[in-house]
Short mmCIF file of C-alpha atoms in Angstrom, two decimals:
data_model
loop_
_atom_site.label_atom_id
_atom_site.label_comp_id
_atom_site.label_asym_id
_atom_site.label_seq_id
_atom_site.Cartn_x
_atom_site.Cartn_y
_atom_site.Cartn_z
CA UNK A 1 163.45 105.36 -35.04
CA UNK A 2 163.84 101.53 -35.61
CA UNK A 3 165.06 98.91 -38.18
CA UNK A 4 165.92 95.78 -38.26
CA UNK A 5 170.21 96.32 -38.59
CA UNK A 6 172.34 99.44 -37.17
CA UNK A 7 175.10 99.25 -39.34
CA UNK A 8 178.23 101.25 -37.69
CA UNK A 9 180.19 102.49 -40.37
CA UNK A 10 180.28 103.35 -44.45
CA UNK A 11 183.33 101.93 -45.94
CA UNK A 12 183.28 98.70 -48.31
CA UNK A 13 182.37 96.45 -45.17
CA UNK A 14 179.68 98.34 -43.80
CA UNK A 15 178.37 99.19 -47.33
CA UNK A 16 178.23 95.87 -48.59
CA UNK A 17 176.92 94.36 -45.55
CA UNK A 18 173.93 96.73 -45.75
CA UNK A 19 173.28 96.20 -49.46
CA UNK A 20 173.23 92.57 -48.69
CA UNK A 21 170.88 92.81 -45.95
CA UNK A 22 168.50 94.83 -48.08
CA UNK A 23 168.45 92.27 -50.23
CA UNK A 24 167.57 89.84 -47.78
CA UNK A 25 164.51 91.77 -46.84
CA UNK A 26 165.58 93.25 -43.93
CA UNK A 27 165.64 97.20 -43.12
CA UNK A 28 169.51 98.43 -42.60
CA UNK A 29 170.65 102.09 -41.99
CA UNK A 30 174.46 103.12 -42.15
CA UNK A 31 175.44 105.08 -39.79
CA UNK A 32 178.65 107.35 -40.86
CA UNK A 33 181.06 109.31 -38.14
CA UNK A 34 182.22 111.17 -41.91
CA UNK A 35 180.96 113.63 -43.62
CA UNK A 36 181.63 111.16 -46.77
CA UNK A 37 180.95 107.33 -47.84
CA UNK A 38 184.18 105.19 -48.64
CA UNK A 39 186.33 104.52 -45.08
CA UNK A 40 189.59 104.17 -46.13
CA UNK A 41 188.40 104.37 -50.06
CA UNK A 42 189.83 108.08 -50.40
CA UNK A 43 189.95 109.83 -53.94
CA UNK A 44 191.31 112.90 -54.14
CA UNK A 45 190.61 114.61 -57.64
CA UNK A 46 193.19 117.49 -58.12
CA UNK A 47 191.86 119.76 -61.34
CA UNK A 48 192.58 119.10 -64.61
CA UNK A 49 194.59 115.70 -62.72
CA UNK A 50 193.34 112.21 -63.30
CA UNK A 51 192.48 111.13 -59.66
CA UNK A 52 195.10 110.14 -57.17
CA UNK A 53 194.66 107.46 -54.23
CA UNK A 54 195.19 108.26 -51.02
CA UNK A 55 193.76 104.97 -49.20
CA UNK A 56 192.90 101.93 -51.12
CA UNK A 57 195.09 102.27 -54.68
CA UNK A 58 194.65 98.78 -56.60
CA UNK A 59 192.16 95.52 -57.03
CA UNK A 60 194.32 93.17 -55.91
CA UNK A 61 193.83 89.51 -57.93
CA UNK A 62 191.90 89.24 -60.83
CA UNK A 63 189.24 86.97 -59.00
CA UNK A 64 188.84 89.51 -56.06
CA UNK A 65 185.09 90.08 -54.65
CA UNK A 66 185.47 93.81 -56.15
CA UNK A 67 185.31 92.85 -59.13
CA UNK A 68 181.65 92.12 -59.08
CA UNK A 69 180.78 95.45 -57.98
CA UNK A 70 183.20 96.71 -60.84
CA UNK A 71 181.11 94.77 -63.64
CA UNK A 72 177.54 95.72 -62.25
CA UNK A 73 178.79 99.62 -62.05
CA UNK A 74 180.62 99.30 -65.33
CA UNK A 75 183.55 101.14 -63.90
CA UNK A 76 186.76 100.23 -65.91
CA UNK A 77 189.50 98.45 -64.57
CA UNK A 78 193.52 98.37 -65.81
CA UNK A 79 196.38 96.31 -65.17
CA UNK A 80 198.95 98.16 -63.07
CA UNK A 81 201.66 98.56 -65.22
CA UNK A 82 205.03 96.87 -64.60
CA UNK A 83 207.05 98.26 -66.74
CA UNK A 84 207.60 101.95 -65.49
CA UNK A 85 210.68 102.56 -63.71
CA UNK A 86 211.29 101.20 -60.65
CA UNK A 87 213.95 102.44 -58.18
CA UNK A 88 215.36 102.48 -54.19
CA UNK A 89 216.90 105.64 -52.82
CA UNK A 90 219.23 104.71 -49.74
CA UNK A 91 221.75 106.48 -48.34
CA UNK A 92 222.01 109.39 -50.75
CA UNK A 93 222.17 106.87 -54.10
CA UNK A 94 219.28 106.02 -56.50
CA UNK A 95 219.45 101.64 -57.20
CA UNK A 96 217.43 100.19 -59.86
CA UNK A 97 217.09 96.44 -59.06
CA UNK A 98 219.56 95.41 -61.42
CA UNK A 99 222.10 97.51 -58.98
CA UNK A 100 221.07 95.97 -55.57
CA UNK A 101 223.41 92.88 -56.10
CA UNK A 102 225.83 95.55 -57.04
CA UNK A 103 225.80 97.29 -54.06
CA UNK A 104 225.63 94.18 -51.81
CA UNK A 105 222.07 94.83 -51.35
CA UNK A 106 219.61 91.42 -51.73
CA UNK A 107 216.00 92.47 -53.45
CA UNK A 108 213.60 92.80 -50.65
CA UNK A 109 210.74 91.38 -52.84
CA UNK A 110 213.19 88.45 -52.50
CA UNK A 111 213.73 88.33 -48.50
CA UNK A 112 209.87 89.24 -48.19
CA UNK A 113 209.45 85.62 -50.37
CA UNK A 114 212.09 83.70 -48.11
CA UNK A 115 210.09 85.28 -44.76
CA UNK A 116 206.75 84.02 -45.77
CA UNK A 117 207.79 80.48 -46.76
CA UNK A 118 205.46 78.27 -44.58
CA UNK A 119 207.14 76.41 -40.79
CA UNK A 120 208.65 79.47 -39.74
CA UNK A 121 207.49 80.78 -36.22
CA UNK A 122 205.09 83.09 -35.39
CA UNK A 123 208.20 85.38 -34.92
CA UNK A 124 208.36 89.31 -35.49
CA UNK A 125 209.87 89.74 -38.67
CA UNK A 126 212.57 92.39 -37.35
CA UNK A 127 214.34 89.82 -34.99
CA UNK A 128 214.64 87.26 -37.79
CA UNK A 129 216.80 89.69 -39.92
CA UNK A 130 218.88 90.50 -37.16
CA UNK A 131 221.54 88.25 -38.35
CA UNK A 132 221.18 89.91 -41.85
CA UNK A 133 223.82 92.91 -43.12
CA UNK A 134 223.20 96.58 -41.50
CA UNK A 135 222.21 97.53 -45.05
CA UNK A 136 220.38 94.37 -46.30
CA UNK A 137 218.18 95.00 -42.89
CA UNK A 138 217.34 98.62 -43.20
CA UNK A 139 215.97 98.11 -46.77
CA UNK A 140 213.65 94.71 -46.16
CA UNK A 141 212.89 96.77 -43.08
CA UNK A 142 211.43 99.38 -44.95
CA UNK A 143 209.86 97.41 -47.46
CA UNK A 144 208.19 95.16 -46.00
CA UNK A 145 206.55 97.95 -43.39
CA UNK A 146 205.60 99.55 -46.55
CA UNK A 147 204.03 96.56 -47.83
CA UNK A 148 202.23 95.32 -45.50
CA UNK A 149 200.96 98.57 -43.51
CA UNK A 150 202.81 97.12 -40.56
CA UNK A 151 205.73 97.80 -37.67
CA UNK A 152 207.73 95.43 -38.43
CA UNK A 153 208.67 94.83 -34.83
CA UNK A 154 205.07 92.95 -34.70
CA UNK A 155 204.70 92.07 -38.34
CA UNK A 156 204.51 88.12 -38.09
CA UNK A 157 206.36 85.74 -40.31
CA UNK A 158 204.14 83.12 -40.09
CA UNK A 159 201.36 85.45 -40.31
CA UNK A 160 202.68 86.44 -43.68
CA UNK A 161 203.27 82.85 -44.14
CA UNK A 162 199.16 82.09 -43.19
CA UNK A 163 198.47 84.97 -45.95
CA UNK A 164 199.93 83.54 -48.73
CA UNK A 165 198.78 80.09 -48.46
CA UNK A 166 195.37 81.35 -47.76
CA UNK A 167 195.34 83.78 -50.42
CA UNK A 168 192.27 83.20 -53.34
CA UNK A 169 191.75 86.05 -55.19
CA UNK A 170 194.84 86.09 -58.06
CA UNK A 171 198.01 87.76 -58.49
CA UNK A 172 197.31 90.34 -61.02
CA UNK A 173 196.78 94.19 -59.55
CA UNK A 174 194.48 96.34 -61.32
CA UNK A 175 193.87 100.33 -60.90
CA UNK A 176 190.52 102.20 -61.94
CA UNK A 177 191.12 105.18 -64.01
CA UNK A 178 187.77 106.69 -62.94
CA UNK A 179 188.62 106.50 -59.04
CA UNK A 180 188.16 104.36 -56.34
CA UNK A 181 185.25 106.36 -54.67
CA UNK A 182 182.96 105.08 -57.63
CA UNK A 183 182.99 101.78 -55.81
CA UNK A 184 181.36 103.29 -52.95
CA UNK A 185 179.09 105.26 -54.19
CA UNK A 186 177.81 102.07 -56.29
CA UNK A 187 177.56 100.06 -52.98
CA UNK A 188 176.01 103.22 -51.24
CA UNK A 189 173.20 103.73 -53.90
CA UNK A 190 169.62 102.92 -52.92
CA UNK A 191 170.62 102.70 -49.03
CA UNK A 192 169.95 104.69 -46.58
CA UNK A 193 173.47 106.04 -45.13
CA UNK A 194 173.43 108.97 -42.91
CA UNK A 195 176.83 111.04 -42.54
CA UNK A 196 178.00 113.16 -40.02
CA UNK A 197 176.47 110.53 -37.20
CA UNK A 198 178.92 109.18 -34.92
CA UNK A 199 178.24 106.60 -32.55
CA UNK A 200 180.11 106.73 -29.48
CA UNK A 201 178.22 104.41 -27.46
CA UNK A 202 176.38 101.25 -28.69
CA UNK A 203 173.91 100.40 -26.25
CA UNK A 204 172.56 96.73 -26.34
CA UNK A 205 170.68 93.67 -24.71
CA UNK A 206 170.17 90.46 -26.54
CA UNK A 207 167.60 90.80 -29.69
CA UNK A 208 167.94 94.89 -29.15
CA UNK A 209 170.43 97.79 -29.74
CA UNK A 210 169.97 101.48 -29.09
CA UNK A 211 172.33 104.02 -30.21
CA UNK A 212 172.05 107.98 -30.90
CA UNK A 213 173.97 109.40 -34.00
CA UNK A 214 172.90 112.58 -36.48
CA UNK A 215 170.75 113.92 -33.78
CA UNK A 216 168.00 110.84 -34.20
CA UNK A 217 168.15 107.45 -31.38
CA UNK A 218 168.02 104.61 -33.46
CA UNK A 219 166.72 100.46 -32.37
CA UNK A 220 167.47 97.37 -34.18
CA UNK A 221 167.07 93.87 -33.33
CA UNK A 222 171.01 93.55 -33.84
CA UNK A 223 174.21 96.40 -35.29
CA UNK A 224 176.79 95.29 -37.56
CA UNK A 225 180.11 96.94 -36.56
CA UNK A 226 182.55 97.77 -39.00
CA UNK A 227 184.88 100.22 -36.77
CA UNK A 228 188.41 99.27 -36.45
CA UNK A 229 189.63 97.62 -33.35
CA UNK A 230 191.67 100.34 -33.13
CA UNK A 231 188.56 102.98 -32.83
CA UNK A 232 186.99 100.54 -30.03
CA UNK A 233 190.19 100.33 -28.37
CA UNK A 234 190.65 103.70 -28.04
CA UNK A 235 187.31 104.23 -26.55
CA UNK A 236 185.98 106.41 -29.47
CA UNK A 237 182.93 103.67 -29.58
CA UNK A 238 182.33 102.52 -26.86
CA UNK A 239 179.66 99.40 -25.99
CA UNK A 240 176.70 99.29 -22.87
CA UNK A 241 177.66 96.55 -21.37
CA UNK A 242 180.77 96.21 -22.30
CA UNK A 243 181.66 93.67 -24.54
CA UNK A 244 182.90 90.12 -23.48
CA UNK A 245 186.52 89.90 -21.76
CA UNK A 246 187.88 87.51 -24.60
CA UNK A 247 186.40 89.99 -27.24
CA UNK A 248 188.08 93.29 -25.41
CA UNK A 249 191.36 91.07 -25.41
CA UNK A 250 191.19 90.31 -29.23
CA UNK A 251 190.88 94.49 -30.07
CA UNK A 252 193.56 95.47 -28.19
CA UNK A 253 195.54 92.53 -29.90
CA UNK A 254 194.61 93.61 -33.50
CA UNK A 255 196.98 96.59 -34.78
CA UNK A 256 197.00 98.90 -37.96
CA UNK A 257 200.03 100.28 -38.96
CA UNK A 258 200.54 104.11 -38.98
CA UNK A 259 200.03 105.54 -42.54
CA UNK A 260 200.28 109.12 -44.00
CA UNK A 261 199.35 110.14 -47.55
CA UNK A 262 201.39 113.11 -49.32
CA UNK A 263 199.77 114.81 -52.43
CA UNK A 264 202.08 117.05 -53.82
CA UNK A 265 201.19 119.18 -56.57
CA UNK A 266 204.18 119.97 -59.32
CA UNK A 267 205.07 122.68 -61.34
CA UNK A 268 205.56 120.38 -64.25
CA UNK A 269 203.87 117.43 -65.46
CA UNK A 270 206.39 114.56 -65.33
CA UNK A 271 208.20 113.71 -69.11
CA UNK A 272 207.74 109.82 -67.59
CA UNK A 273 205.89 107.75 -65.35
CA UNK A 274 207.84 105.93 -62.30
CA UNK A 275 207.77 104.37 -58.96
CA UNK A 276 210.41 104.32 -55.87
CA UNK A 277 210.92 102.72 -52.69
CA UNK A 278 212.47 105.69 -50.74
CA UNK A 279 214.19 103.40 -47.77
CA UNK A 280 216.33 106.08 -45.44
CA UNK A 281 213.64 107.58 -42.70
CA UNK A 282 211.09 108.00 -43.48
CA UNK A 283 210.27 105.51 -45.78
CA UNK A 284 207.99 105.54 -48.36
CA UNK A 285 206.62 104.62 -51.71
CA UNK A 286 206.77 107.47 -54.39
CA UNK A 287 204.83 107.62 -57.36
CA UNK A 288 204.60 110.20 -60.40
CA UNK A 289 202.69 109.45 -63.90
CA UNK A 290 203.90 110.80 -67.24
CA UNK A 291 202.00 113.93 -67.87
CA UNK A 292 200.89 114.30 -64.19
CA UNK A 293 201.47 117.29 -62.06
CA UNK A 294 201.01 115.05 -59.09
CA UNK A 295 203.50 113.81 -57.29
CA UNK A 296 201.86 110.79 -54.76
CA UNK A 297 203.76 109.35 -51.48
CA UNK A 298 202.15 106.88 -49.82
CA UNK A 299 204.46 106.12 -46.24
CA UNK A 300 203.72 103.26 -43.58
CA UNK A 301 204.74 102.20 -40.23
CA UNK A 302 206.67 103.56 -37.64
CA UNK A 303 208.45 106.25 -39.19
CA UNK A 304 205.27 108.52 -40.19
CA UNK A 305 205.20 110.54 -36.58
CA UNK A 306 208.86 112.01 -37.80
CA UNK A 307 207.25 112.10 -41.68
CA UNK A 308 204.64 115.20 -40.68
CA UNK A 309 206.76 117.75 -40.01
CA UNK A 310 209.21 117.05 -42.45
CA UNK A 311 205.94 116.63 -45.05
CA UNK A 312 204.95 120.24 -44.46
CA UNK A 313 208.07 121.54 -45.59
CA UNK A 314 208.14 121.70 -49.85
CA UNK A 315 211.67 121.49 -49.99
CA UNK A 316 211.45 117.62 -48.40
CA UNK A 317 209.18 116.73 -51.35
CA UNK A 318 211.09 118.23 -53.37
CA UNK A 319 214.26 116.49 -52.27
CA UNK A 320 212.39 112.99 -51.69
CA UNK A 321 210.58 113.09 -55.18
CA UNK A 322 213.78 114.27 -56.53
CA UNK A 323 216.33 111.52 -55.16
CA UNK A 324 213.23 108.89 -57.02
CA UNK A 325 212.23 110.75 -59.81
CA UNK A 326 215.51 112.49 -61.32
CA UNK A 327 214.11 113.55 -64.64
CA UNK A 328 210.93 115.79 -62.78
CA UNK A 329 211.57 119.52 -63.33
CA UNK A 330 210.29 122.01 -61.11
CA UNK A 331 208.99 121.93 -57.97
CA UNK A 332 206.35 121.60 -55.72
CA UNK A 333 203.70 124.26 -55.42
CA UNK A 334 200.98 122.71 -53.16
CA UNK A 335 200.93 120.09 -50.71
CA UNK A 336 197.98 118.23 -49.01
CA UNK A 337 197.93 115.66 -46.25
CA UNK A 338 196.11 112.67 -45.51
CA UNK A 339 197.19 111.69 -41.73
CA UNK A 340 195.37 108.01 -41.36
CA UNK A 341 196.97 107.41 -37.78
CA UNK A 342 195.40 110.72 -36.26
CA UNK A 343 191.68 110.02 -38.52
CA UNK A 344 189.63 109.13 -34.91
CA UNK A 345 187.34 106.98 -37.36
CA UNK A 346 190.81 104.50 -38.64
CA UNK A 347 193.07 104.64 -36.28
CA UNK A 348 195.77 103.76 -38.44
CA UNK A 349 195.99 102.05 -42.20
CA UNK A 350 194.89 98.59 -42.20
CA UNK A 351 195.10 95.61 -40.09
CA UNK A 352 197.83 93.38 -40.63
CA UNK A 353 199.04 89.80 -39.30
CA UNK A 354 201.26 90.70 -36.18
CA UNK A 355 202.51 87.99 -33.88
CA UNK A 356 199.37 86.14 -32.39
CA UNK A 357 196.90 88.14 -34.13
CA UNK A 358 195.25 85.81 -36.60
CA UNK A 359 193.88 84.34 -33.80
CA UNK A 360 192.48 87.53 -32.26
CA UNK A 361 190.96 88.33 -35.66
CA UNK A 362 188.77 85.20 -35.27
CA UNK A 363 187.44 85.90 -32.02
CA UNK A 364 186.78 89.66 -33.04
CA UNK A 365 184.66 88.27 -35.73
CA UNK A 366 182.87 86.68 -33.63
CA UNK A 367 179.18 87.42 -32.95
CA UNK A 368 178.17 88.60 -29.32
CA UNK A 369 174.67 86.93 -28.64
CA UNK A 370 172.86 87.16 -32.02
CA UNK A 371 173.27 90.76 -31.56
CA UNK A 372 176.36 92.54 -32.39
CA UNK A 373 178.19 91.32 -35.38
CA UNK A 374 181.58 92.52 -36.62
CA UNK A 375 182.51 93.22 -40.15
CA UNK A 376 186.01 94.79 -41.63
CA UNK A 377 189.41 94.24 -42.80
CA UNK A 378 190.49 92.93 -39.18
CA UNK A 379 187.67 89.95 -39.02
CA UNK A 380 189.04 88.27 -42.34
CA UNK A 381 192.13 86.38 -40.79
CA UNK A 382 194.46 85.18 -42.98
CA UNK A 383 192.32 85.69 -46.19
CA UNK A 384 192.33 88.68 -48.09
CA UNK A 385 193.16 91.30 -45.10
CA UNK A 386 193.98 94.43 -45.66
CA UNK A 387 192.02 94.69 -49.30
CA UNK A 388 188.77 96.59 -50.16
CA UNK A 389 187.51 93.10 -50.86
CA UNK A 390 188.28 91.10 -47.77
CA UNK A 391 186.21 93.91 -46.80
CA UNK A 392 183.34 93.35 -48.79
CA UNK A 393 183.62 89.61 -48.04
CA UNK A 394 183.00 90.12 -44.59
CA UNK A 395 180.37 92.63 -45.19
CA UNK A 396 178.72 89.63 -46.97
CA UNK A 397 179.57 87.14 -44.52
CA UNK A 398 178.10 89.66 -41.38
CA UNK A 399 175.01 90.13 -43.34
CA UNK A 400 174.59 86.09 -43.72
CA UNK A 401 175.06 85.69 -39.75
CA UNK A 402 172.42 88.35 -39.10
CA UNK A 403 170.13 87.38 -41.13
CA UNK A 404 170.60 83.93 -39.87
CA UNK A 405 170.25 84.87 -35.88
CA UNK A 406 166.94 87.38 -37.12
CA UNK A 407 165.44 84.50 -39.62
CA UNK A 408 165.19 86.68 -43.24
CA UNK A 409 165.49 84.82 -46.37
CA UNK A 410 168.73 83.86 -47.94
CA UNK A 411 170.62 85.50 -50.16
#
């Protein structure tokens, strides 16, 4: 079967890019490895539970590119509140901020600030705190792999640094009531998307691609791909011929952070909402809402390989949402998983700025002959990674280039 555009994956990237080349006139089909729409948009409803995130959780900045797809589905949109409770648990004791000077312990928000302040080298941020206190160390540590989906032995200061300055779409984080998915099934409507159709090999000349997914071979003039470099580095899509030295060189330079989702399910609904930084291994944000059963944890970087088999046992949740969250009664009854770093189709959370990578994200943008594009969280650079909409900004911006290199209309 042929169209004009392959388009390798369904998340807000691949979704958006398609949309936007339908508009443009051109045919597009979305090819899915899933048997679901969304990427790393994951919405797990729990019954009788309002639903709980476990991938993308918030719009960040009121002037993000999400919000346009929020307004024309008429999905509702919240501030995230700021005035629940807020904790660290370290070493056995639960500190709300106004006890981290106490305990000789500097805000990490605050060293995070001081890390991203522009001239600093393109340094991992781990051997610039070396100098900082034993306990100072392990909590920015943790909060700032947490943060930024990120090891901090590669998490870049000046990377952080490029972020910030390059950063356009507002401070203000919003959450939607109704659930993330709703976003992609707005992008997904009126396309055609098949699931359950991996690509593993992406055959391709100039002006023609070939690939065979969901049981069908499928030719296009060109193929968006929306993969992370972590899926092409790991072979799970692979290209005929293979793609250009400097573009192989830019994958394997382009990391995502390990990431693990924990939804627990509680015996009691919680009397108050709250939110925790747990910092001792492995760390973690906690999260539980007042009247919720659900208990959320939401862990990053390198200490999620040790996480899973502590996860699996009820009595860790237990303990960990206990040390945050003294006022829950109960326990947990039901535990499920999400295990990003083992998904074959994520490879990890999301990109983020390690040392020397913003330039690797630029070349892995990049289009290969007018024929393979690249779309996704790792093509943005410094602006807006590591957001649903960087994602649907480069969608947009991949659907510009190919219908620039295959002459449609503009858009």
């Amino acid at each position: 079967m042929k169209v004009d555009v392959l388009v390798v994956g369904a998340g807000a990237a691949g979704l958006a890019c398609a949309r936007s080349l339908v508009r443009r006139g051109l045919s597009a089909i979305v090819l899915e490895a899933r048997d679901r729409i969304g990427g790393r948009i994951l919405t797990v409803r729990p019954a009788g539970e309002p639903p709980v995130e476990a991938g993308a959780q918030v719009v960040h900045g009121e002037r993000a590119a999400t919000w346009l797809v929020l307004r024309a589905a008429g999905l509702r949109a919240e501030p995230l509140r700021t005035d629940v409770s807020f904790a660290v648990t370290v070493g056995g004791r639960r500190l709300e901020p106004r006890d981290l000077p106490g305990a000789g312990i500097l805000p990490p928000w605050s060293v995070e600030e001081r890390l991203s302040a522009p001239g600093l080298p393109d340094r991992p941020v781990a051997e610039l705190l070396l100098t900082a206190s034993p306990l100072d160390r392990q909590v920015a540590l943790a909060w700032l792999a947490q943060v930024w989906c990120a090891d901090p032995a590669r998490l870049s200061v000046s990377g952080m640094a490029a972020v910030r300055e390059a950063w356009g779409a507002g401070r203000e984080d919003f959450e939607l009531p109704d659930g993330y998915d709703l976003v992609a099934r707005h992008l997904a409507a009126g396309l055609d998307v098949r699931l359950d159709a991996p690509v593993a090999v992406l055959r391709w000349r100039p002006g023609l691609v070939t690939a065979e997914a969901g049981g069908h071979e499928w030719t296009a003039a060109a193929a968006v791909v929306t993969a992370p470099p972590g899926v092409v580095a790991g072979r799970a899509l692979q290209f005929e011929p293979p793609l250009p030295p400097a573009k192989q060189a830019a994958c394997a330079g382009l990391p995502a952070g390990d990431a693990l989702t924990v939804v627990a399910t509680w015996s009691e609904p919680a009397p108050r909402s709250g939110w925790a930084l747990a910092v001792d291994e492995p760390s973690g944000f906690w999260r539980v809402r007042e009247g919720s059963c659900t208990v959320l944890g939401s862990l990053k970087g390198p200490g999620v390989r040790a996480a899973l088999g502590l996860a699996r046992a009820p009595t860790w949740v237990d303990r960990m949402a206990g040390a945050a969250f003294p006022w829950l009664r109960g326990r947990s009854t039901a535990l499920e998983l999400v295990d990003w770093g083992r998904d074959p189709f994520s490879g990890g959370g999301y990109c983020y700025p390690a040392a020397g990578s913003l330039a690797a994200q630029v070349v892995w943008a990049e289009p290969v002959a007018g024929t393979l594009f690249f779309a996704g969280d790792a093509t943005v650079g410094a602006r807006h990674p590591s957001t649903v909409h960087g994602a649907l900004e480069s969608g947009h911006r991949a659907a510009s280039e190919v219908a620039e290199s295959l002459g449609a209309a503009g858009c």
